[in-house]
Rosetta silent file (secondary structure, phi, psi, omega in degrees, C-alpha in Angstrom):
SEQUENCE: MSALTFSLKKPLQFAINCAALTPDGLANRPLSEIAALTLDHGKQAVRVDELFDISGQDLTLLRFLNATQQLDYLGANMRSGRIEISGDAGAYLGFAMKGGEIHCLGNTGDLAACNMQDGLMVIHGNTGDFLGGAAAGLRKGMLGGTVVVKGHAGDRVGDQMRRGLILIEGNAGDYCASRMLAGTIGVLGKVGAYAGFSMHRGTLLLTTQPDLHPTMQACGSHTLPFLNLLYKSFAPYSQAFANLNTQRVKRWLGDAANKGNGEILIINHF
SCORE:     score description
SCORE:     0.000 S_00000001
   1 L     0.000  148.275  178.867   86.458  101.881   16.711 S_00000001
   2 L   -83.290  154.696 -178.041   84.293   98.779   16.927 S_00000001
   3 E   -61.434  146.748  171.694   83.714   96.546   13.910 S_00000001
   4 E   -71.723  115.947 -169.813   80.798   97.271   11.608 S_00000001
   5 E  -115.267  131.985  176.305   78.479   94.454   12.673 S_00000001
   6 E  -114.362  110.448 -179.488   75.540   92.931   10.811 S_00000001
   7 E  -106.011  115.416 -176.917   73.387   90.745   13.069 S_00000001
   8 E   -63.458  129.083 -173.162   70.801   88.717   11.179 S_00000001
   9 L   -75.166  -38.820 -176.326   67.394   89.430   12.680 S_00000001
  10 L  -157.207  162.481  177.719   65.600   86.172   11.835 S_00000001
  11 L   -58.865  148.861 -174.655   65.962   83.013    9.687 S_00000001
  12 L  -105.762  144.780  177.773   65.597   83.613    5.978 S_00000001
  13 L   -81.316  -35.777 -178.097   63.326   81.858    3.532 S_00000001
  14 L  -124.523  160.513  176.948   65.501   82.559    0.484 S_00000001
  15 L   -69.924  151.124  178.282   69.190   83.106   -0.146 S_00000001
  16 E  -117.103  138.363  172.179   70.518   86.684   -0.197 S_00000001
  17 E   -85.790  107.522 -175.526   73.216   88.057   -2.475 S_00000001
  18 L  -100.050   20.356 -174.680   75.528   89.828    0.006 S_00000001
  19 L   -59.465  -26.696 -177.616   78.186   90.872   -2.521 S_00000001
  20 L   -73.545  -15.579 -172.919   77.641   94.571   -1.734 S_00000001
  21 L   -97.899   76.581  175.611   78.684   94.124    1.909 S_00000001
  22 L  -129.258  158.343 -179.687   82.485   94.245    1.768 S_00000001
  23 L   -56.392  -44.728 -179.303   84.946   96.627    3.446 S_00000001
  24 L   -76.085  -29.636  177.585   85.947   98.310    0.200 S_00000001
  25 L   -68.767  -25.833 -179.282   82.377   98.291   -1.135 S_00000001
  26 L  -102.377    1.229 -176.139   81.187  100.176    1.959 S_00000001
  27 L   -55.390  134.625  175.343   84.180  102.490    2.294 S_00000001
  28 L    66.823   14.899  176.902   83.345  106.114    3.100 S_00000001
  29 L   -96.592  137.376  173.547   79.616  105.428    3.338 S_00000001
  30 L   -72.224  158.939 -178.465   77.631  106.691    6.366 S_00000001
  31 H   -59.847  -34.047  179.842   75.621  104.127    8.323 S_00000001
  32 H   -63.181  -37.403  178.362   72.372  105.617    7.042 S_00000001
  33 H   -72.171  -39.320  177.047   73.435  104.919    3.460 S_00000001
  34 H   -62.092  -43.555 -179.598   74.594  101.390    4.310 S_00000001
  35 H   -61.545  -31.118 -176.488   71.271  100.669    6.005 S_00000001
  36 H   -86.622   -7.049  176.541   69.392  101.829    2.895 S_00000001
  37 L   -60.990  149.484  179.366   71.277   99.562    0.486 S_00000001
  38 E  -111.452  143.597  177.997   69.131   96.842   -1.066 S_00000001
  39 E  -122.165  147.128  179.295   69.981   93.160   -1.407 S_00000001
  40 E   -75.632  121.460  179.048   68.304   90.570   -3.609 S_00000001
  41 E  -129.122   96.895 -171.311   66.123   88.257   -1.499 S_00000001
  42 L    65.444 -125.954  178.947   64.259   85.881   -3.783 S_00000001
  43 L   -94.580    4.235 -176.499   62.357   88.078   -6.239 S_00000001
  44 E  -110.997  154.693  170.308   62.445   91.086   -3.923 S_00000001
  45 E  -103.933  118.791 -172.683   64.987   93.809   -3.185 S_00000001
  46 E  -117.097  137.679  177.310   65.163   94.236    0.592 S_00000001
  47 E   -63.480  147.469  179.694   66.887   96.973    2.571 S_00000001
  48 H   -59.283  -41.897 -176.863   69.898   95.940    4.612 S_00000001
  49 H   -74.287   -8.729  171.050   68.367   97.249    7.850 S_00000001
  50 H   -79.385  -23.781 -177.129   65.263   95.093    7.292 S_00000001
  51 H   -99.518  -33.220 -172.666   67.484   92.001    7.409 S_00000001
  52 E  -127.339  145.583  160.720   70.210   92.994    9.861 S_00000001
  53 E   -81.753  131.334 -173.250   70.663   94.975   13.043 S_00000001
  54 E  -115.961  133.089  177.267   73.628   97.244   12.262 S_00000001
  55 E  -150.031  166.845  178.375   76.146   98.614   14.733 S_00000001
  56 L    90.218  169.655 -173.721   79.780   99.742   14.873 S_00000001
  57 L  -133.803  -15.515 -175.134   81.830  102.140   12.797 S_00000001
  58 E   -79.360  103.403 -176.205   85.024  100.421   11.582 S_00000001
  59 E   -77.662   -6.225  176.673   84.400   99.857    7.870 S_00000001
  60 E   -87.577  -12.606  179.308   87.653   97.914    7.461 S_00000001
  61 E  -130.280  112.402  179.149   86.369   95.109    9.724 S_00000001
  62 E  -107.074  136.654  175.457   82.935   93.611    9.084 S_00000001
  63 E  -122.125  136.806  175.756   81.306   91.067   11.381 S_00000001
  64 E  -115.967  118.543 -179.060   78.274   88.944   10.554 S_00000001
  65 E  -105.498  152.410 -177.446   76.458   87.482   13.559 S_00000001
  66 E    57.874   29.467 -173.843   73.821   84.711   13.532 S_00000001
  67 E   -68.724  147.082  179.879   74.972   83.990    9.976 S_00000001
  68 L  -131.802  173.038 -179.264   73.367   81.140    8.012 S_00000001
  69 L   -76.426    8.438  169.430   73.916   79.400    4.689 S_00000001
  70 L   -85.694   -4.584 -179.952   71.329   81.712    3.115 S_00000001
  71 E   -93.918   93.151 -179.087   74.008   84.440    3.006 S_00000001
  72 E   -88.338  157.850  173.142   75.561   83.962   -0.444 S_00000001
  73 L    60.212   26.772  173.378   78.493   85.862   -1.994 S_00000001
  74 L   -62.225  131.321  179.124   79.889   87.144    1.287 S_00000001
  75 L    73.950   14.107 -179.845   83.215   88.837    0.522 S_00000001
  76 L   -63.420  131.374  176.069   82.719   88.671   -3.234 S_00000001
  77 L    62.846   14.213 -178.078   85.289   90.761   -5.149 S_00000001
  78 L   -67.637  146.684 -177.136   86.705   92.227   -1.914 S_00000001
  79 L  -115.467  -19.285 -175.022   90.128   93.848   -2.206 S_00000001
  80 L  -158.009  173.073  177.009   90.999   94.812    1.362 S_00000001
  81 L    83.215 -166.543 -175.294   89.919   94.651    4.978 S_00000001
  82 E  -142.309  138.427  175.056   88.632   91.708    6.996 S_00000001
  83 E  -120.576  129.565  176.525   85.326   89.858    7.244 S_00000001
  84 E  -118.529  129.332 -175.477   84.491   87.679   10.258 S_00000001
  85 E  -117.299  113.480  176.940   81.481   85.343   10.083 S_00000001
  86 E   -96.008  101.840 -171.911   80.006   83.980   13.303 S_00000001
  87 E   123.683 -152.620 -177.596   77.923   81.074   12.077 S_00000001
  88 L  -101.491  164.233  175.014   77.687   79.619    8.583 S_00000001
  89 E  -125.401  154.732 -179.061   78.120   81.155    5.142 S_00000001
  90 L   -84.898 -154.649 -179.477   76.319   80.343    1.914 S_00000001
  91 L   -74.278  159.427  174.057   77.608   79.608   -1.562 S_00000001
  92 L    62.012   33.591  174.101   80.312   81.618   -3.338 S_00000001
  93 L   -60.753  126.213  179.511   82.080   82.800   -0.198 S_00000001
  94 L    67.821   28.540  178.694   84.920   85.059   -1.358 S_00000001
  95 L   -55.343  126.622  177.592   83.951   84.821   -5.041 S_00000001
  96 L    53.908   31.089  179.540   86.712   86.460   -7.150 S_00000001
  97 L   -59.813  135.317 -175.364   88.313   87.765   -3.932 S_00000001
  98 L  -116.627   -4.032  179.861   91.318   89.980   -4.682 S_00000001
  99 L   173.322  176.433 -178.899   92.683   90.770   -1.211 S_00000001
 100 L    82.814 -166.983 -177.218   91.962   91.029    2.488 S_00000001
 101 E  -135.658  142.529  172.425   90.910   88.236    4.845 S_00000001
 102 E  -125.474  128.603  177.701   87.765   86.197    5.421 S_00000001
 103 E  -124.723  114.522  179.697   87.342   84.104    8.582 S_00000001
 104 E  -109.190  120.162 -176.880   84.265   81.864    8.804 S_00000001
 105 L   -80.484  -14.870 -179.085   83.722   80.174   12.178 S_00000001
 106 L  -112.869 -144.676  179.616   81.136   77.735   10.837 S_00000001
 107 L   -98.367  165.181  177.545   80.466   75.803    7.638 S_00000001
 108 E  -129.303  162.171  174.322   80.107   77.109    4.089 S_00000001
 109 L   -79.858 -161.532 -178.837   78.155   76.171    1.006 S_00000001
 110 L   -73.914  161.066  169.621   79.566   75.208   -2.388 S_00000001
 111 L    65.074   29.942  171.608   82.073   77.164   -4.451 S_00000001
 112 L   -64.051  140.028  178.069   83.912   78.897   -1.614 S_00000001
 113 L    62.447   19.656  178.729   86.980   80.773   -2.936 S_00000001
 114 L   -68.945  137.316 -179.112   85.936   80.147   -6.532 S_00000001
 115 L    59.154   21.675  178.305   87.888   82.344   -8.963 S_00000001
 116 L   -63.526  140.454 -178.240   89.823   83.754   -5.974 S_00000001
 117 L  -112.372  -30.840 -179.329   92.834   85.864   -6.975 S_00000001
 118 L  -165.803  172.601  178.891   94.517   86.864   -3.705 S_00000001
 119 L   101.412 -172.938 -177.500   93.984   87.190    0.038 S_00000001
 120 E  -130.257  132.511  174.362   93.394   84.721    2.861 S_00000001
 121 E  -126.381  128.007  176.992   90.306   82.646    3.643 S_00000001
 122 E  -122.629  122.093  178.981   90.029   80.493    6.782 S_00000001
 123 E  -112.313  114.190 -175.080   87.033   78.161    7.201 S_00000001
 124 L   -81.634  -19.206  177.081   86.862   76.661   10.688 S_00000001
 125 L  -102.978 -140.396  178.549   84.098   74.193    9.826 S_00000001
 126 L  -101.720  160.986  177.641   83.349   72.202    6.691 S_00000001
 127 L  -132.630  161.293 -174.094   82.937   73.432    3.133 S_00000001
 128 L   -86.282 -153.036 -177.220   81.014   72.166    0.111 S_00000001
 129 L   -78.438  160.121  173.616   81.943   71.164   -3.427 S_00000001
 130 L    61.267   34.753  172.391   84.236   73.017   -5.845 S_00000001
 131 L   -58.603  125.789 -179.514   86.348   74.750   -3.205 S_00000001
 132 L    68.673   17.291 -179.611   88.768   76.977   -5.146 S_00000001
 133 L   -91.299 -157.894 -179.301   87.118   75.963   -8.404 S_00000001
 134 L  -112.862  138.003  175.563   85.537   77.947  -11.209 S_00000001
 135 L   -65.724  159.022 -177.950   82.024   79.382  -11.211 S_00000001
 136 L   -55.353  130.643  178.972   79.625   78.104  -13.857 S_00000001
 137 L    90.099   -6.848  179.163   80.584   79.357  -17.312 S_00000001
 138 L  -107.022  148.515 -175.620   84.143   80.276  -16.321 S_00000001
 139 L  -104.489   -2.944 -178.756   87.236   78.298  -17.339 S_00000001
 140 L  -118.546  125.647  175.446   89.660   79.461  -14.665 S_00000001
 141 L   -84.107 -144.115 -177.747   89.473   78.330  -11.060 S_00000001
 142 L   -58.155  131.500 -175.312   91.449   79.783   -8.181 S_00000001
 143 E  -109.793   -2.589 -179.292   94.140   82.189   -9.458 S_00000001
 144 E   164.260  176.508 -179.274   95.985   82.960   -6.212 S_00000001
 145 E    92.259 -176.686 -176.257   95.694   83.461   -2.482 S_00000001
 146 E  -132.489  133.935  176.614   95.488   81.002    0.410 S_00000001
 147 E  -124.672  130.256  177.185   92.559   78.936    1.703 S_00000001
 148 E  -122.722  126.705  177.973   92.651   76.964    4.959 S_00000001
 149 E  -116.617  117.610 -179.616   89.859   74.542    5.903 S_00000001
 150 L   -78.068  -24.867  179.503   89.938   73.207    9.463 S_00000001
 151 L  -101.362 -135.302 -176.865   87.185   70.666    8.766 S_00000001
 152 L  -107.907  159.084  177.239   86.276   68.648    5.668 S_00000001
 153 L  -122.624  155.155 -179.383   85.775   69.640    2.018 S_00000001
 154 L   -82.674 -153.104 -178.273   83.426   68.240   -0.616 S_00000001
 155 L   -77.960  160.244  171.262   84.080   67.041   -4.153 S_00000001
 156 L    61.513   37.556  173.812   86.175   68.726   -6.847 S_00000001
 157 L   -59.693  130.485  175.956   88.534   70.696   -4.600 S_00000001
 158 L    69.519   23.696  179.045   90.719   72.930   -6.797 S_00000001
 159 L   -60.539  123.582 -177.660   88.910   72.108  -10.035 S_00000001
 160 L    61.588   24.225  178.331   90.694   74.065  -12.812 S_00000001
 161 L   -63.321  136.932 -176.369   92.889   75.730  -10.169 S_00000001
 162 L  -116.298  -16.403 -179.472   95.680   77.816  -11.737 S_00000001
 163 E  -172.537  161.369  175.231   97.622   79.196   -8.777 S_00000001
 164 E   109.642 -173.307 -174.064   97.501   79.531   -4.995 S_00000001
 165 E  -136.104  128.942  174.024   97.423   77.313   -1.898 S_00000001
 166 E  -123.792  124.356  178.244   94.625   75.211   -0.394 S_00000001
 167 E  -120.568  122.168 -178.065   95.205   73.422    2.942 S_00000001
 168 E  -119.170  116.133 -176.889   92.527   71.028    4.234 S_00000001
 169 L   -81.516  -19.108  176.684   93.053   69.596    7.705 S_00000001
 170 L  -100.350 -142.111 -179.366   90.180   67.108    7.380 S_00000001
 171 L   -96.097  162.476  172.975   89.015   64.953    4.463 S_00000001
 172 E  -128.542  153.845 -175.851   88.276   65.859    0.853 S_00000001
 173 L   -83.008 -155.989 -177.771   85.775   64.253   -1.508 S_00000001
 174 L   -72.934  158.877  174.501   86.053   62.775   -4.984 S_00000001
 175 L    58.011   35.806  176.150   87.970   64.313   -7.897 S_00000001
 176 L   -63.388  133.667 -178.375   90.296   66.361   -5.694 S_00000001
 177 L    66.405   25.552  177.739   92.599   68.490   -7.913 S_00000001
 178 L   -64.279  136.052  177.334   90.575   67.633  -11.020 S_00000001
 179 L    55.878   26.546 -177.637   91.719   69.552  -14.134 S_00000001
 180 L   -69.081  135.782 -177.815   94.275   71.370  -11.966 S_00000001
 181 L  -106.006  -28.604  177.768   96.672   73.598  -13.922 S_00000001
 182 L  -174.114  170.770 -179.743   99.008   74.848  -11.160 S_00000001
 183 L   106.536 -173.757 -178.047   99.188   75.582   -7.443 S_00000001
 184 E  -134.759  132.911  173.814   99.349   73.418   -4.323 S_00000001
 185 E  -124.117  130.223  175.357   96.642   71.487   -2.474 S_00000001
 186 E  -120.040  137.277  178.838   97.324   69.701    0.822 S_00000001
 187 E  -133.375  118.760  179.856   94.930   67.276    2.547 S_00000001
 188 L   -81.529  -27.672  179.559   95.750   65.789    5.955 S_00000001
 189 L   -90.069 -150.332 -179.892   92.766   63.426    6.001 S_00000001
 190 L   -90.403  156.650  172.462   91.470   61.019    3.383 S_00000001
 191 E  -121.079  154.897 -179.069   90.520   61.864   -0.199 S_00000001
 192 L   -79.742 -159.553 -176.354   87.867   60.227   -2.334 S_00000001
 193 L   -75.143  158.420  171.456   88.117   58.554   -5.723 S_00000001
 194 L    61.883   36.737  173.821   89.783   59.937   -8.863 S_00000001
 195 L   -61.224  136.260  178.977   92.214   62.341   -7.193 S_00000001
 196 L    76.275   15.442 -178.897   94.164   64.242   -9.856 S_00000001
 197 L   -59.466  124.094  178.629   91.695   63.386  -12.635 S_00000001
 198 L    60.560   30.123 -179.145   92.719   65.226  -15.843 S_00000001
 199 L   -71.333  137.146  177.653   95.445   67.079  -13.892 S_00000001
 200 L   -96.216  -57.189  179.514   97.840   69.222  -16.004 S_00000001
 201 L  -146.971 -172.920  179.409  100.347   70.528  -13.467 S_00000001
 202 L    98.710  176.513 -176.376  100.501   71.448   -9.789 S_00000001
 203 E  -129.358  131.744  172.838  101.052   69.503   -6.581 S_00000001
 204 E  -115.206  113.801 -175.793   98.640   67.477   -4.466 S_00000001
 205 E  -103.293  119.511 -175.190  100.156   66.677   -1.054 S_00000001
 206 E  -127.314  159.603  176.368   98.479   63.820    0.840 S_00000001
 207 L  -112.455   -6.948  176.581   99.080   61.796    3.978 S_00000001
 208 L  -129.222  149.288 -178.926   97.008   58.751    3.007 S_00000001
 209 L   -73.515  118.763  177.968   97.088   56.606   -0.123 S_00000001
 210 L   -86.958  169.756  173.358   94.071   57.358   -2.335 S_00000001
 211 L   -86.643   94.692 -173.947   92.415   55.054   -4.851 S_00000001
 212 L   -87.028  150.151  177.410   94.058   56.481   -7.989 S_00000001
 213 L   -78.740  161.175 -170.029   92.874   55.900  -11.549 S_00000001
 214 L   -62.025  -21.906 -176.512   95.156   53.950  -13.945 S_00000001
 215 L   -87.712    7.033  166.939   96.464   57.001  -15.822 S_00000001
 216 L   -92.094  122.759 -170.514   98.289   58.320  -12.745 S_00000001
 217 E   -95.433  124.603  177.058  101.818   56.912  -13.089 S_00000001
 218 E   -70.550  132.617 -178.369  103.718   55.598  -10.050 S_00000001
 219 E  -118.902   12.367  175.859  107.250   57.049   -9.824 S_00000001
 220 E    85.067 -171.286 -179.366  108.495   55.265   -6.705 S_00000001
 221 E   -97.767  146.181 -175.601  109.684   56.603   -3.358 S_00000001
 222 E  -143.380  153.918  168.857  111.820   59.724   -3.022 S_00000001
 223 E  -106.235  119.156 -173.836  113.522   61.885   -0.408 S_00000001
 224 L  -120.057   94.877 -176.751  112.706   65.531   -1.103 S_00000001
 225 L   -59.373  -26.572 -177.803  114.620   67.939    1.193 S_00000001
 226 H   -64.636  -17.278 -178.157  112.655   70.955   -0.059 S_00000001
 227 H   -61.666  -32.630  177.974  109.608   69.631    1.808 S_00000001
 228 H   -61.543  -39.123  176.448  110.952   70.952    5.113 S_00000001
 229 H   -67.398  -38.236  178.568  110.917   74.472    3.665 S_00000001
 230 H   -62.906  -46.474  178.776  107.420   73.870    2.321 S_00000001
 231 H   -58.741  -42.658  179.672  106.154   72.764    5.738 S_00000001
 232 H   -63.233  -33.653  179.484  107.675   75.853    7.373 S_00000001
 233 H   -67.815  -19.366  179.188  105.928   78.078    4.837 S_00000001
 234 L   -80.283  -13.880 -172.065  102.603   76.648    6.063 S_00000001
 235 L   -55.329  -40.329 -179.890  103.198   77.838    9.644 S_00000001
 236 L   -66.219  -16.140 -172.766  101.371   81.212    9.337 S_00000001
 237 L  -111.614  -38.191 -175.062   98.253   79.406    8.094 S_00000001
 238 L  -152.141  112.142  178.403   98.048   75.932    9.641 S_00000001
 239 H   -68.653  -28.829  178.102  100.089   74.520   12.494 S_00000001
 240 H   -61.113  -40.713  176.467   98.796   71.053   11.656 S_00000001
 241 H   -75.104  -36.690  179.948  100.541   71.240    8.273 S_00000001
 242 H   -63.622  -24.693 -178.761  103.599   72.966    9.724 S_00000001
 243 L   -79.858   -6.042  173.697  104.073   69.984   12.071 S_00000001
 244 L   -61.426  141.037 -171.903  104.706   67.609    9.161 S_00000001
 245 L  -141.027   16.049 -179.296  108.308   66.507    9.438 S_00000001
 246 L  -110.572  144.845  175.183  109.189   63.856    6.843 S_00000001
 247 L   -99.034   -5.375 -173.697  111.035   64.288    3.558 S_00000001
 248 E   -92.501  125.026 -177.456  110.167   60.781    2.375 S_00000001
 249 E  -138.517  160.207  163.964  107.265   60.489   -0.087 S_00000001
 250 E  -102.073  138.849 -171.316  105.764   58.262   -2.720 S_00000001
 251 E  -121.143  136.012  171.898  105.256   60.121   -5.999 S_00000001
 252 E  -121.920  148.119 -179.126  102.718   59.802   -8.802 S_00000001
 253 E  -123.945  143.874  178.243  102.755   61.783  -12.055 S_00000001
 254 E   161.256 -167.697    5.905   99.862   62.569  -14.382 S_00000001
 255 L   -83.355  119.647 -176.433   97.246   62.632  -15.552 S_00000001
 256 H   -60.526  -28.073  178.584   98.889   60.727  -18.445 S_00000001
 257 H   -68.041  -16.047 -179.694   95.573   60.657  -20.332 S_00000001
 258 H  -117.659   18.333 -176.745   95.807   64.446  -20.499 S_00000001
 259 L    52.738   37.461 -173.962   99.587   64.623  -21.103 S_00000001
 260 L   -85.387  154.535  175.702   99.773   66.096  -17.629 S_00000001
 261 L  -120.795   26.594  174.765  102.814   66.824  -15.464 S_00000001
 262 E   -73.521  161.330 -179.877  101.001   67.200  -12.182 S_00000001
 263 E  -132.544  143.424  171.334  102.273   65.361   -9.140 S_00000001
 264 E  -114.973  121.401 -179.779  100.721   63.614   -6.187 S_00000001
 265 E  -109.642  120.879  179.284  103.040   63.270   -3.196 S_00000001
 266 E  -103.571  113.780  178.382  102.055   60.771   -0.507 S_00000001
 267 E   -71.919  127.919 -174.269  103.807   61.401    2.794 S_00000001
 268 L   -68.233  -36.468 -178.785  104.833   58.035    4.218 S_00000001
 269 L  -164.820  165.489  177.236  104.420   59.006    7.864 S_00000001
 270 L   -80.833    0.000    0.000  104.318   61.983   10.234 S_00000001
C-alpha cells in the first residue's frame, strides 16, 4: 500500500495544530473520516481536506508534501509508525513523542523534540531554539529517544534534558546543554557562549573549544578508550559521528555554581 499522503494545497496565513495527524491517531479510520477531521487554523476549525489533498492508504506511514513552518505539532504524542516531511515543519515537531520515526527533509521551528520520550527524529536541515528542551510550563526536557540534526541548531539545545541522545552535525547556538540533568549531546560544529550553563549531569561532546564560563572546571587531557564504543553506537544514526576516531579529549566538569557533575569532552582532533 502507498503512504497516506497529505499535500498542502496552498500557503497558509496562520499556523495549524497538526497533532491529530499521526499514524496511531489515525489508525483504523477510513479516509472519509480523516478528511472530515478539523484542525485549528487561527480562530477557525478547518477540515483536513480543505487544507490538504489526501491520497494513499498505509496509515502506518504518513507523508506531508509542500510542508511549511505553519504546520505545528507534527508527530505530537505519536507512539508508532513513521512520518516523512517533504519541506519544512513548524514548532513543536515530535512534541512528547513516545515512539516511531519522524524524518524532516527541510528545516524546523523551535522546540523540536521537546519533552520527547522515545523514538527517532532526523532533521536534514536546520532547527530552531530549545531542541530537546521543555515546553513552556514544564520542568522536564527530553526524556529519551534519539535526535539527529544534519544542519545547525539554535540556542538552548537540550535545556533541562533528562535522558536520550542528540547529535548535531552542524553548529549549535548559545547555552547548549543548559540545565541538563542527564543524556548525551554531540556537536560536530561550533557552539555558542555559555555551553553547559547550570548543568547537573550528562555529557556534551564537542570537536571545537567553546568559550566556557568560569564555573566550568578544567580537568586536563585524558585518554578514554570507551569513546570508540560510543562512536560505533552512533553508526545507525550519523556516519559523520561514527567516523570520529580519537580517544584523546580535554575534559571540563560542572557547572560548579550548581554543584553539577556534568562533563564537557573536547575531542582534540579527528
